[in-house]
Structure formats: structure tokens, C-alpha cells
Short mmCIF file of C-alpha atoms (C1' of nucleotides) in Angstrom, two decimals:
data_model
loop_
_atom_site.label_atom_id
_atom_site.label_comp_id
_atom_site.label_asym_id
_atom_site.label_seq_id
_atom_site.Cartn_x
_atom_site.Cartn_y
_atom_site.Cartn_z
CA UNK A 268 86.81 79.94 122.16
CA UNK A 269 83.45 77.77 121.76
CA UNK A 270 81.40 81.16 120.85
CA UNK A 271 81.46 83.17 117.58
CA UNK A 272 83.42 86.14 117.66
CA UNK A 273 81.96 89.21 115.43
CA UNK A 274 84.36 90.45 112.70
CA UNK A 275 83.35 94.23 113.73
CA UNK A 276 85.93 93.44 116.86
CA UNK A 277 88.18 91.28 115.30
CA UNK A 278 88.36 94.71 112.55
CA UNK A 279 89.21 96.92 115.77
CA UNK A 280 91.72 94.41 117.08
CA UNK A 281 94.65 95.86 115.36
CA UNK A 282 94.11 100.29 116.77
CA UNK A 283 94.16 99.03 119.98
CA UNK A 284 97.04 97.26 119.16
CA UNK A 285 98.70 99.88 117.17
CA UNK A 286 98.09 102.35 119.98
CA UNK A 287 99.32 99.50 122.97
CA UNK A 288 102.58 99.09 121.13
CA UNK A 289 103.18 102.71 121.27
CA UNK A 290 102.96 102.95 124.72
CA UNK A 291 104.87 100.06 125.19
CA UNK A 292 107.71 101.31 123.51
CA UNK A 293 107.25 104.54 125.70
CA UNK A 294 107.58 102.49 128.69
CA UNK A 295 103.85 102.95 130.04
CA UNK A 296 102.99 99.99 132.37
CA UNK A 297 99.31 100.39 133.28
CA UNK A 298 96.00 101.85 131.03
CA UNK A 299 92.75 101.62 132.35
CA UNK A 300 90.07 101.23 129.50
CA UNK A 301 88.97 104.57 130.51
CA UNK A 302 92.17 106.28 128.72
CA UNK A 303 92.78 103.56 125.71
CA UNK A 304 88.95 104.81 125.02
CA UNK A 305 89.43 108.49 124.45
CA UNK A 306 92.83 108.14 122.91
CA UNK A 307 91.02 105.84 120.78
CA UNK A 308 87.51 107.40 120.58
CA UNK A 309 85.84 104.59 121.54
CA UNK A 310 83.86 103.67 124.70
CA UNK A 311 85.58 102.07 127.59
CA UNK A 312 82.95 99.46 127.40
CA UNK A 313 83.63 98.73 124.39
CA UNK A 314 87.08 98.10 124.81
CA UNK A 315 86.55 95.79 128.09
CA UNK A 316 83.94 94.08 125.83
CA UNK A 317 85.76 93.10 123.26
CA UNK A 318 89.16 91.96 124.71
CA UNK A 319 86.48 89.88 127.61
CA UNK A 320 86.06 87.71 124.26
CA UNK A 321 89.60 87.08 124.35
CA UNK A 322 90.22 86.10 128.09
CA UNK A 323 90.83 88.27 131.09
CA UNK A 324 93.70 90.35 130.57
CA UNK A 325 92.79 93.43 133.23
CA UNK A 326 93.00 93.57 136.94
CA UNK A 327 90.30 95.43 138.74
CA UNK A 328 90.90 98.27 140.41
CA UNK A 329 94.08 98.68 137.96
CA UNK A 330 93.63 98.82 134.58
CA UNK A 331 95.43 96.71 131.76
CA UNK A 332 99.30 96.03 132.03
CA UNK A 333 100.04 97.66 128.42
CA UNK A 334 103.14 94.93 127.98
CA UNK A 335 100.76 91.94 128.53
CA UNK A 336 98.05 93.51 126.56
CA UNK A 337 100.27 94.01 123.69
CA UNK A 338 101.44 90.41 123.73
CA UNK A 339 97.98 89.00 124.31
CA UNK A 340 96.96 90.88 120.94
CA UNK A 341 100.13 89.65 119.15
CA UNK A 342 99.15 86.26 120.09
CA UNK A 343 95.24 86.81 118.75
CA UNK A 344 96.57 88.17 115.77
CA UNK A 345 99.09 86.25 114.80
CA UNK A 346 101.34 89.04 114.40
CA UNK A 347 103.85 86.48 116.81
CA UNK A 348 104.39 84.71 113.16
CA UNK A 349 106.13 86.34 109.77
CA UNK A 350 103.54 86.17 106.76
CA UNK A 351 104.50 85.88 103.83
CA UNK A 352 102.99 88.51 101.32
CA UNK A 353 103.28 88.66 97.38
CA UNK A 354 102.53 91.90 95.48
CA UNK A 355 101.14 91.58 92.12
CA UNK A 356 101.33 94.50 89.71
CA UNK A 357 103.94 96.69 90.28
CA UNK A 358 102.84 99.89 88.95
CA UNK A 359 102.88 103.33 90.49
CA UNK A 360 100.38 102.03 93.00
CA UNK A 361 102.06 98.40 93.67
CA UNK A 362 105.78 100.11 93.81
CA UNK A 363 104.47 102.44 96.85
CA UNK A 364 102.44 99.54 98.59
CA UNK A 365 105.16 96.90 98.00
CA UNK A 366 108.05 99.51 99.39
CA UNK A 367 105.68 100.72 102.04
CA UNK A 368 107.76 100.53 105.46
CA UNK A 369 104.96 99.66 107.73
CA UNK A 370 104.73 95.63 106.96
CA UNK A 371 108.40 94.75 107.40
CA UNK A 372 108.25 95.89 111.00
CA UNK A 373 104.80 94.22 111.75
CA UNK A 374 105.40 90.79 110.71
CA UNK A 375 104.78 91.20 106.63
CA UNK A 376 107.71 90.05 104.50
CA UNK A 377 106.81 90.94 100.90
CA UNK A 378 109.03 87.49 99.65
CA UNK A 379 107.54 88.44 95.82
CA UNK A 380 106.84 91.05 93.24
CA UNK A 381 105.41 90.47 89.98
CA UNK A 382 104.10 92.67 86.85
CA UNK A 383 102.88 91.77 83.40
CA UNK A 384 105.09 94.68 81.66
CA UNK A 385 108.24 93.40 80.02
CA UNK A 386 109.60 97.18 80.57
CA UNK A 387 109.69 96.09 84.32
CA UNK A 388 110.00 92.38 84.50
CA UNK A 389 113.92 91.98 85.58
CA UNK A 390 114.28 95.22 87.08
CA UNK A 391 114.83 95.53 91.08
CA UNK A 392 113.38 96.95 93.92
CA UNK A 393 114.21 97.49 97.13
CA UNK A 394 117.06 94.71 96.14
CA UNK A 395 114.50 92.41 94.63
CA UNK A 396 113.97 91.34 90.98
CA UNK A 397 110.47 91.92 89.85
CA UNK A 398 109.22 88.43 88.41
CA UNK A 399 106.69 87.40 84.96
CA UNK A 400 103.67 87.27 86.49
CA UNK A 401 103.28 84.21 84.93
CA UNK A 402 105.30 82.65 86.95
CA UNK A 403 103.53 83.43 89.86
CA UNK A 404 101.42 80.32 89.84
CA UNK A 405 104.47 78.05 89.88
CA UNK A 406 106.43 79.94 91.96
CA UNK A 407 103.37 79.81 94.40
CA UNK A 408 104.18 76.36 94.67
CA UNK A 409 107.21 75.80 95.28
CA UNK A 410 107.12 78.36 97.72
CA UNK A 411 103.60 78.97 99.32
CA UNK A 412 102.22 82.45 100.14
CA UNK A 413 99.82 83.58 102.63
CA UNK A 414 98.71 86.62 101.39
CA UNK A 415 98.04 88.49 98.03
CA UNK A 416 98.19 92.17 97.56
CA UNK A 417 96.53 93.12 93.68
CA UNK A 418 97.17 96.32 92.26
CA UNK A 419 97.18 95.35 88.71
CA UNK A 420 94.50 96.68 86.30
CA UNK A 421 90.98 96.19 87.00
CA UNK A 422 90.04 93.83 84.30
CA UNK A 423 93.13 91.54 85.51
CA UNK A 424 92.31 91.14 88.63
CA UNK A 425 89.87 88.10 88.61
CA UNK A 426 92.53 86.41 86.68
CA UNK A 427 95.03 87.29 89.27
CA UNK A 428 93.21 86.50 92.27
CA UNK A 429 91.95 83.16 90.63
CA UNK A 430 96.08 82.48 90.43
CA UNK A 431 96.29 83.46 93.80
CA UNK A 432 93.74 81.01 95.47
CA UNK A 433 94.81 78.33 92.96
CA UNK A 434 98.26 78.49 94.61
CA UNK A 435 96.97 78.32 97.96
CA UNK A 436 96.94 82.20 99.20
CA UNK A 437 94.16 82.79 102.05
CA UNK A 438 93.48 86.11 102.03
CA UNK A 439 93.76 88.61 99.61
CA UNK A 440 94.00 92.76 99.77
CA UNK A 441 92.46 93.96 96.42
CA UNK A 442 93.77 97.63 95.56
CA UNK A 443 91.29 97.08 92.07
CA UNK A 444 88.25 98.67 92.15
CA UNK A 445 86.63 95.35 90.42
CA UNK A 446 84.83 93.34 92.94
CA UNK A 447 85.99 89.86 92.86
CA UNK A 448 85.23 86.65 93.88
CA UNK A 449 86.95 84.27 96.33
CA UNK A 450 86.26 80.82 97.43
CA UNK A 451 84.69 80.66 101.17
CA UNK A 452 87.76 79.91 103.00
CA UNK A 453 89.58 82.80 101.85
CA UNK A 454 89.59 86.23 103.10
CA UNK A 455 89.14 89.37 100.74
CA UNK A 456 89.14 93.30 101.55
CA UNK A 457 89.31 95.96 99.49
CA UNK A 458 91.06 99.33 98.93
CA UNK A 459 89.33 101.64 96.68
CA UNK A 460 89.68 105.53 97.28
CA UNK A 461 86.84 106.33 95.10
CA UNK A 462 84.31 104.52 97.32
CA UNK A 463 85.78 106.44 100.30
CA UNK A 464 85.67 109.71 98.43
CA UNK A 465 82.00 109.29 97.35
CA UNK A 466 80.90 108.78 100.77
CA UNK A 467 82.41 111.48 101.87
CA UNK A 468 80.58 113.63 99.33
CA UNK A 469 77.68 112.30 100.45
CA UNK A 470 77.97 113.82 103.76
CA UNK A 471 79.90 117.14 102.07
CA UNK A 472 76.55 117.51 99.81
CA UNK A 473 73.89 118.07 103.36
CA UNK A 474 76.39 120.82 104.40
CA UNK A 475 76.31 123.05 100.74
CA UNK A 476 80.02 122.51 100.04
CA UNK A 477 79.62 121.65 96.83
CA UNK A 478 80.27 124.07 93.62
CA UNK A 479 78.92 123.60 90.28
CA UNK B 289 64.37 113.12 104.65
CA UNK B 290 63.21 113.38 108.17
CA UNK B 291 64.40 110.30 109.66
CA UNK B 292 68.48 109.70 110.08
CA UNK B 293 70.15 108.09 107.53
CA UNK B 294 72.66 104.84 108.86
CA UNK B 295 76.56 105.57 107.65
CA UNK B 296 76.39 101.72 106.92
CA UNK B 297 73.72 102.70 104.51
CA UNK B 298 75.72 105.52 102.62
CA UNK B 299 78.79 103.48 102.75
CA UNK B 300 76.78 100.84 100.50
CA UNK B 301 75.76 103.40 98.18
CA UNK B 302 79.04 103.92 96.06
CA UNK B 303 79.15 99.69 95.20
CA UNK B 304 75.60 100.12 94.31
CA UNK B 305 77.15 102.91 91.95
CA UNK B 306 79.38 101.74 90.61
CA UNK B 307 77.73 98.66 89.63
CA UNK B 308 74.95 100.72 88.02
CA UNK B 309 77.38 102.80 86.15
CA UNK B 310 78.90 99.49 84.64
CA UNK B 311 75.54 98.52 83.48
CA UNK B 312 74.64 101.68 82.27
CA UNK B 313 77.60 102.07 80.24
CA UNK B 314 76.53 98.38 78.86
CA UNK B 315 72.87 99.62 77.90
CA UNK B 316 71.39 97.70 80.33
CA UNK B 317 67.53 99.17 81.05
CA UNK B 318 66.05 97.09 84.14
CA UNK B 319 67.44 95.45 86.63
CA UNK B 320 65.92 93.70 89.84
CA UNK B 321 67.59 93.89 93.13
CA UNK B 322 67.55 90.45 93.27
CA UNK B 323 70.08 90.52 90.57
CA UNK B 324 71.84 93.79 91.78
CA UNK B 325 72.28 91.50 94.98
CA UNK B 326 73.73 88.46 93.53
CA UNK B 327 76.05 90.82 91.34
CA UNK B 328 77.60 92.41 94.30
CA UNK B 329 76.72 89.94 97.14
CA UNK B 330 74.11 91.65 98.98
CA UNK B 331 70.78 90.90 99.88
CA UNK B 332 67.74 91.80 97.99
CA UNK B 333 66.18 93.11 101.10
CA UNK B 334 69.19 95.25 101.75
CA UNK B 335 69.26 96.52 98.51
CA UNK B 336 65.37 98.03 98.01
CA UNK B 337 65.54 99.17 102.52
CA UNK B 338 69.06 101.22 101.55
CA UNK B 339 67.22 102.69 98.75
CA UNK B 340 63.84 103.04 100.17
CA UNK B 341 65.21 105.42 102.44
CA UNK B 342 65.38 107.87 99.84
CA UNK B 343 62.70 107.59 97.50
CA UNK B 344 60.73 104.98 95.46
CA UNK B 345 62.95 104.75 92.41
CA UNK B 346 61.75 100.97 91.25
CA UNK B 347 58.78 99.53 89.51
CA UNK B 348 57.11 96.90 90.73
CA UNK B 349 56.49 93.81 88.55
CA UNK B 350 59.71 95.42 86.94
CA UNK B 351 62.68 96.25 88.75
CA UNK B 352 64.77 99.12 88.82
CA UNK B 353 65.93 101.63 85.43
CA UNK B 354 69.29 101.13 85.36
CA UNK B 355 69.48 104.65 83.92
CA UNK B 356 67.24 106.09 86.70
CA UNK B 357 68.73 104.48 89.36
CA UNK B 358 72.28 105.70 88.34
CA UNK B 359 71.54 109.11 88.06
CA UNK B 360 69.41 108.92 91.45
CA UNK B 361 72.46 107.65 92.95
CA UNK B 362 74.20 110.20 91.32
CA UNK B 363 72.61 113.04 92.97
CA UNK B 364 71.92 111.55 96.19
CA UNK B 365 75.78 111.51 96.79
CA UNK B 366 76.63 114.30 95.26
CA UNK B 367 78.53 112.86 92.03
CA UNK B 368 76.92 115.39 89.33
CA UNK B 369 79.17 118.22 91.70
CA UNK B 370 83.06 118.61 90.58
CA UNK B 371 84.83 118.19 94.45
CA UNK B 372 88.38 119.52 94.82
CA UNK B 373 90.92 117.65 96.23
CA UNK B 374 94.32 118.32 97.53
CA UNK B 375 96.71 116.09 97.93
CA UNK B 376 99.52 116.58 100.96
CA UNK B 377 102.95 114.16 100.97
CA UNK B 378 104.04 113.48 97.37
CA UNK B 379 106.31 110.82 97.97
CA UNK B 380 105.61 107.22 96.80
CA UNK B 381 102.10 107.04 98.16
CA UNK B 382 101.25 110.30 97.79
CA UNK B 383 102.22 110.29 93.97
CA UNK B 384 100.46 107.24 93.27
CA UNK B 385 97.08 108.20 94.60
CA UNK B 386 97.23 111.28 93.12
CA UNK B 387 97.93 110.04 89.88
CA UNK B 388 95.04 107.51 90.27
CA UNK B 389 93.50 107.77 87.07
CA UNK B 390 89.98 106.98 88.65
CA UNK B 391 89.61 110.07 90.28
CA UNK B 392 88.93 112.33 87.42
CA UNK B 393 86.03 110.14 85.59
CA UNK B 394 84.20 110.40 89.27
CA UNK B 395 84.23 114.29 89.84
CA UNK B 396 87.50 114.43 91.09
CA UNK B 397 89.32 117.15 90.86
CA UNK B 398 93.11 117.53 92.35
CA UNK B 399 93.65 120.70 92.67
CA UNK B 400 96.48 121.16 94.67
CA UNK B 401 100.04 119.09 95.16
CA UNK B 402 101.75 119.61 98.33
CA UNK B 403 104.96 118.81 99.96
CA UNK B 404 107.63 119.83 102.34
CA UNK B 405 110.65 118.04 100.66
CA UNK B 406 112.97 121.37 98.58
CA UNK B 407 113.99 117.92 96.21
CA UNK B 408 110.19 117.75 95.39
CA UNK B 409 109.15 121.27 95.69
CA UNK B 410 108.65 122.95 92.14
CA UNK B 411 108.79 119.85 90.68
CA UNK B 412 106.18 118.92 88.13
CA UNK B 413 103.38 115.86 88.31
CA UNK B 414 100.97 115.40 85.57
CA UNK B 415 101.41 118.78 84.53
CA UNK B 416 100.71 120.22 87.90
CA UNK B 417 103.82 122.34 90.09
CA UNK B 418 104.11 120.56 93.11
CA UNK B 419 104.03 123.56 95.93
CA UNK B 420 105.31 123.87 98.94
CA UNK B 421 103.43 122.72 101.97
CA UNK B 422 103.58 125.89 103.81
CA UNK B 423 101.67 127.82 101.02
CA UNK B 424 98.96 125.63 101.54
CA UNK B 425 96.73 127.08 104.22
CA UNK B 426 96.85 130.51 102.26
CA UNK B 427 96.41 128.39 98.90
CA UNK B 428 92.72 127.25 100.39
CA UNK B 429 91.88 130.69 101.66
CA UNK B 430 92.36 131.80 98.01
CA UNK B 431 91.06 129.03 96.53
CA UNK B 432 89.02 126.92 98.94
CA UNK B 433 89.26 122.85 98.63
CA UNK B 434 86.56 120.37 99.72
CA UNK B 435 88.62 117.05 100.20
CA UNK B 436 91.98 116.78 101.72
CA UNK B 437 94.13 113.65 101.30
CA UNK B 438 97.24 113.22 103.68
CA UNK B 439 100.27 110.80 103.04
CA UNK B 440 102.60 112.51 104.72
CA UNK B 441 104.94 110.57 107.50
CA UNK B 442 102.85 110.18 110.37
CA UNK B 443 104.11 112.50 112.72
CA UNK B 444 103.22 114.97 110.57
CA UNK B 445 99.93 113.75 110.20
CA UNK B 446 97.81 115.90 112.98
CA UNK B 447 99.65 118.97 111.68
CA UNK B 448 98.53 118.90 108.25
CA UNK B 449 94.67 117.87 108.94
CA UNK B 450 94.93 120.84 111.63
CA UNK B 451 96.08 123.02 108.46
CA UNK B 452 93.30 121.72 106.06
CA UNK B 453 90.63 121.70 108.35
CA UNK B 454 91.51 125.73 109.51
CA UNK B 455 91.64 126.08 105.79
CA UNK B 456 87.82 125.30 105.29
CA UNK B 457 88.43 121.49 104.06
CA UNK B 458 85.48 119.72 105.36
CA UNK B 459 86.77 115.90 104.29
CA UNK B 460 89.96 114.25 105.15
CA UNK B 461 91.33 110.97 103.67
CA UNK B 462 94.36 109.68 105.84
CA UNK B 463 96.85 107.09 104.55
CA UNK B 464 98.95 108.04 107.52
CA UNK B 465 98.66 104.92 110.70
CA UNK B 466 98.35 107.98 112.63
CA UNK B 467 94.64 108.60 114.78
CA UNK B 468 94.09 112.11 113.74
CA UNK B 469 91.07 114.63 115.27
CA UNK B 470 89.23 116.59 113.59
CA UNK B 471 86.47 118.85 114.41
CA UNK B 472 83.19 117.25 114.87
CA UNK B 473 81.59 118.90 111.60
CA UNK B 474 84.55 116.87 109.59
CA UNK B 475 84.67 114.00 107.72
CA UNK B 476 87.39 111.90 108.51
CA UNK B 477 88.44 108.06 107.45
CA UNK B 478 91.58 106.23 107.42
CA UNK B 479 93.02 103.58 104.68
CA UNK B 480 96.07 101.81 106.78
CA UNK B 481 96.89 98.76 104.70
CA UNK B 482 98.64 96.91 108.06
CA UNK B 483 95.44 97.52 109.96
CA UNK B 484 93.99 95.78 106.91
CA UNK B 485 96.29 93.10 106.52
CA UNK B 486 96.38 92.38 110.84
CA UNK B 487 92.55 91.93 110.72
CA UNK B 488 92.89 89.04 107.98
CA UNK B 489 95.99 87.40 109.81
CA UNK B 490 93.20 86.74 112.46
CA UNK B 491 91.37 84.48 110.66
CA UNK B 492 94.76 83.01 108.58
CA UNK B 493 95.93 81.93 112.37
CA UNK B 494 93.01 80.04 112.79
CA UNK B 495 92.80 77.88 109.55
CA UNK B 496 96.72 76.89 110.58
CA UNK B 497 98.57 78.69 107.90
CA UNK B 498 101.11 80.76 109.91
CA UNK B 499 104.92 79.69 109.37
CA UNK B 500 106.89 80.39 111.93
"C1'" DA C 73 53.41 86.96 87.39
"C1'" DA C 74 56.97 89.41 88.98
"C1'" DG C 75 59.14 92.45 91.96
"C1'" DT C 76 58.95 96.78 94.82
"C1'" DG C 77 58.37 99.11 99.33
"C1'" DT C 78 57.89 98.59 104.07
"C1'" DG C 79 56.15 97.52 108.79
"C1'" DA C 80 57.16 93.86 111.83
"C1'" DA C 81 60.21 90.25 113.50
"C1'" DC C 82 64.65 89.21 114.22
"C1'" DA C 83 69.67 89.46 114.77
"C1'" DA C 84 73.74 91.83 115.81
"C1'" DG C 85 76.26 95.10 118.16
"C1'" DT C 86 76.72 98.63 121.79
"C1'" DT C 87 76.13 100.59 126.20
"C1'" DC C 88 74.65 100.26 130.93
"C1'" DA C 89 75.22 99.21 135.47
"C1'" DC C 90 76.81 96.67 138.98
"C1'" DA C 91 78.85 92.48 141.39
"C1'" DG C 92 83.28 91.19 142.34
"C1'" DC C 93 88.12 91.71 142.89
"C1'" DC C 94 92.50 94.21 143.48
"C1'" DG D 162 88.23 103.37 145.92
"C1'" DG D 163 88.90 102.16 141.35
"C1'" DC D 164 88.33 99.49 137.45
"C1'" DT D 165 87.39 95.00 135.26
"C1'" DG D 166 84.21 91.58 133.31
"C1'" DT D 167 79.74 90.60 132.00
"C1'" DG D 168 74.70 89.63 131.97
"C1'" DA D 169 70.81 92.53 130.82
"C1'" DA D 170 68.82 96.49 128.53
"C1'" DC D 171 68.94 98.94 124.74
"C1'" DT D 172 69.99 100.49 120.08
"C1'" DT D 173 71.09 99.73 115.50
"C1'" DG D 174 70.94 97.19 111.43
"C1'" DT D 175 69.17 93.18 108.62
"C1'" DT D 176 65.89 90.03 106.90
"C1'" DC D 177 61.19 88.45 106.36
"C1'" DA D 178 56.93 88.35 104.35
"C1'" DC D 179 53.28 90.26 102.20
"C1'" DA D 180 50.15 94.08 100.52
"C1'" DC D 181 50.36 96.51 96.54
"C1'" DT D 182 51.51 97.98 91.74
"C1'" DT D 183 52.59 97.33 87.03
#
DNA sequence: AAGTGTGAACAAGTTCACAGCC
DNA sequence: GGCTGTGAACTTGTTCACACTT
């Protein structure tokens, strides 16, 4: 692909995957972008827009085969290829992310767990021992990582992610509300609930919902 | 305010915010937005447009009161209100978020556990009964809620925002994978960390990293 | 001298609309 | 006839650059 491809529909990639698997698993064959876009509540050019950076997947007159379309965005995705994610901090927060159903089944195989807190280094979850965090740096390399999850305490996380990117992780999910930095080939989002609240309010605030 | 505010624009808001908070608690008085930008990786220009669209709050020659500007930001999204929350699903995900102890500090207020699991039911978190999910829609006509948060499984997803937005809840946070509607007066976003972590496996695929 | 606030220029992203193919 | 793929038109969002204020 010689031309740039915006991360805005690289970031929508993944719901019209989510909803193409579906139907593939109910046995739908066809979709026009028509009915992906108002299961999806997006616009039907929008859709054919961003998969035509991709290739041509459609047929005209016909729609989308939903099996293809489904493989094509495996293949874009990378979601053809395991990953291998470590979680580190394995509080209340890190337990739920770390035992969280959703990324076994998609290609995410949490291969390491890791937490500061003597009272849980050694124990087991989900059948695996939770490891010193500070042995996540050599651990890292003997066994490389592709992705970090952080849900440690804020005022850790630099120091985590630093460990992180020192052993060679690429992209990193920060559950911390500290904003961090990365180098520039690495890939960082963030998870914060707050920010997502206080927007809300924002809106919530025009409409007189508020109480004193 | 005459003119339409962007989302992109509110969205910013709460990183300004919480930036400003950090610096007020540090007794910081001025700051430019050249600095606010390098702090948190913005433009300058982004900075003074996003706030320009709701008043003049900076001096120039001088920057920006760190105080002002907080408490500005403060009102503008509605953080000086207390905003109740329930929280629906109390299993792993649903405990830790509503144990987050972040939510409190910000205006926070949970108000309401629910869940539909008898194991669970009566049960106490934080010093709060955890009720059963079918009291809740005569709960909020009681007592009415602002904010709904929903980690229940995801077929259960729709059922729940259908109950909290007939219940007057005008905000819905859903951890659920599940595309939920909601009427067009209602805030709605989603925090999937697969959708997340599929986005970033985009761009791992193309620096090579993927093992088979 | 330094730094805001903002119209104007620019860039990015979305939607339109239609030629082309099934 | 129906629906894709895509340039072109449009809309939205970002950055520039400078008049203005302290």
C-alpha cells in the first residue's frame, strides 16, 4: 500500500470486524455496505471507503461475501497471528483485565503476569503463577513480548512502561491515568474511565441533569 | 456559546484537566500553552483554539493561571456537580471499576451496585449492599441516577441500557463488546480492550513483529 | 518581550454521486 | 437493477501567523 492510511480507519477496523465475525458464525454469506452501516451506525460510504484502502473485496451489484471479508480483516489486522501479551500489576483492575475472556479467543495469549506485592507474587491465576515484577525485564528477554497491558499504580507506570520498551514490547495499553511516554516506534493507548466520565458530564451539564 | 462545540474538542478537555489539577495541587501559578502542549503532547495552537471557544481565560505576555484555568475547566464540564453513578454486572470487571478509587476525588458518586447473580446479591462491596438487578429501574425512579456503567455479559448488554435509559439515566459507559442503542438524547461510549488491542496489532504487523 | 486569541490557510476526513461491473 | 469503488465536493478539524495586550 504506497499511500498513507489514516489511523481514524485503521481505529474502526476491528467493529466491522467484530460485527463480520458474528455473522459469519451465523452463516450469513452476503452484506451489502448498506446493512453493515446501520447495524453499525455508520455510513455505507464510509464503510466502502475505508475497506477500498485495503483492496477490492465487494462485488457490484452484490454486496460483500461476509466469509472473505472477515478473512481479509484478519489478514489486515494481524489477528491471523497469536500475540503475545504481558499484564503488569495484578490488582483488582489487572486480575479482571488479565482473566478477561475476550483475548484468548481473538488471538491474545496473556503468556505473563506480574505485581510488585509480595502478598501476591507466587500465587496463581487462571493456572498461572504471578511473577516479581522485577523479573519482568529479564524474562522479557528470554522470551520477547509484543504487547504490554499496565494497571499498576499511577506513579509506577513510567517505570513500567520504560521496562516494557527496554525489553522490546511495541505497543502498550495503559489502564494508569498518568500519561506516559513511549519511544516513536511504539504504540500507546489509554484506558482511563475518568476521562470518559468527564466528557460525558460535559454533555450531561447543557441538558440540567446535574444536582448540587 | 452560539456556535457548536467539536466532541474532539470536549474530549481534549479532561487531559487538559487533569494536567491543570496536577499543577495546581503543585502551586504552580502560570503556565503557557506552549508548555501545557509539550507536557501533554499537543499543540500550542490546539491548546488556546479548544479553549478559545469558551472564553478568554489567558493573559497575554503571560500565559494562563493555573488556578483559573482549573476551575474554568472545572465548570465548563461540569466537575464542581456531584454525578451519580450506577454500576450494573459486579463480577470481576464490574467490581474493579467500581472500586476505582479515582472516581470519588472527581465527583463521582456510585450510588447503586447491581447484579443478577443470587451468589452476589446481598452481598456487600465497600460498604455498599449489592442489589438485585431487577430493583433497579424502580431504584432510579426513587432515586434518579445520571451515569450508568454496564459490565454485564454482553447479551445482556441492550437490556440493561434499555432499563437505565427508561429509568432517566442520560449517560452510559459500556465495557460490554456489545453495539448498544440508545436514544438520541443519550450519551453513550464504549471501552472494549480487544477493539483496543486489534487496532495496535495493525501497526505491530507492519514493523514484522507477529510470531506465528 | 512574551504569549494570547483568532481569522485565514491548510490538512484531514467524510459524504456525494456516478461510472462501471455483476 | 443493485451495489461497489472512487474521484470530486464538501465538511470538519488543525495549524499558521500576526494583531493585540500585558
Amino acid at each position: 500500500m504506497p499511500i498513507e492510511i489514516p489511523d481514524v480507519v485503521i481505529d474502526r477496523l476491528p467493529l466491522y470486524y467484530r460485527l463480520l465475525s458474528r455473522l459469519e458464525s451465523e452463516g450469513r454469506g452476503v452484506i451489502s455496505s448498506q446493512e453493515l452501516g446501520e447495524e453499525l451506525g455508520v455510513t455505507p460510504a464510509q464503510i466502502r471507503k475505508d475497506l477500498s484502502y485495503f483492496g477490492r473485496f465487494g462485488k457490484q451489484g452484490r454486496g460483500y461475501s461476509v466469509q472473505r471479508l472477515a478473512e481479509e480483516l484478519r489478514l489486515i489486522l494481524g489477528l491471523d497471528k497469536r500475540w503475545r501479551v504481558v499484564v503488569v500489576g495484578i490488582g483488582r483492575l489487572g486480575r479482571a483485565i488479565s482473566s478477561y475472556p475476550g483475548f484468548e479467543g481473538q488471538g491474545f495469549d496473556i503468556v505473563g503476569r506480574y505485581d510488585a506485592n509480595p502478598a501476591v507474587i507466587g500465587t496463581q491465576l487462571d493456572g498461572q503463577e504471578i511473577r516479581d515484577a522485577r523479573l519482568l525485564e529479564a524474562d522479557l528477554s528470554a522470551r520477547p513480548a509484543d504487547i504490554g497491558i499496565v494497571a499498576v499504580p499511577a506513579e509506577y507506570a513510567q517505570q513500567v512502561v520504560d521496562t516494557l520498551t527496554r525489553g522490546g514490547v511495541k505497543a502498550v495499553l495503559n489502564y494508569t491515568p498518568a500519561r506516559v511516554q513511549v519511544p516513536p516506534d511504539t504504540e500507546l493507548k489509554h484506558i482511563n474511565p475518568v476521562v470518559f466520565l468527564q466528557s460525558m458530564t460535559y454533555h450531561l451539564k447543557l441538558r440540567g441533569r446535574a444536582r448540587a
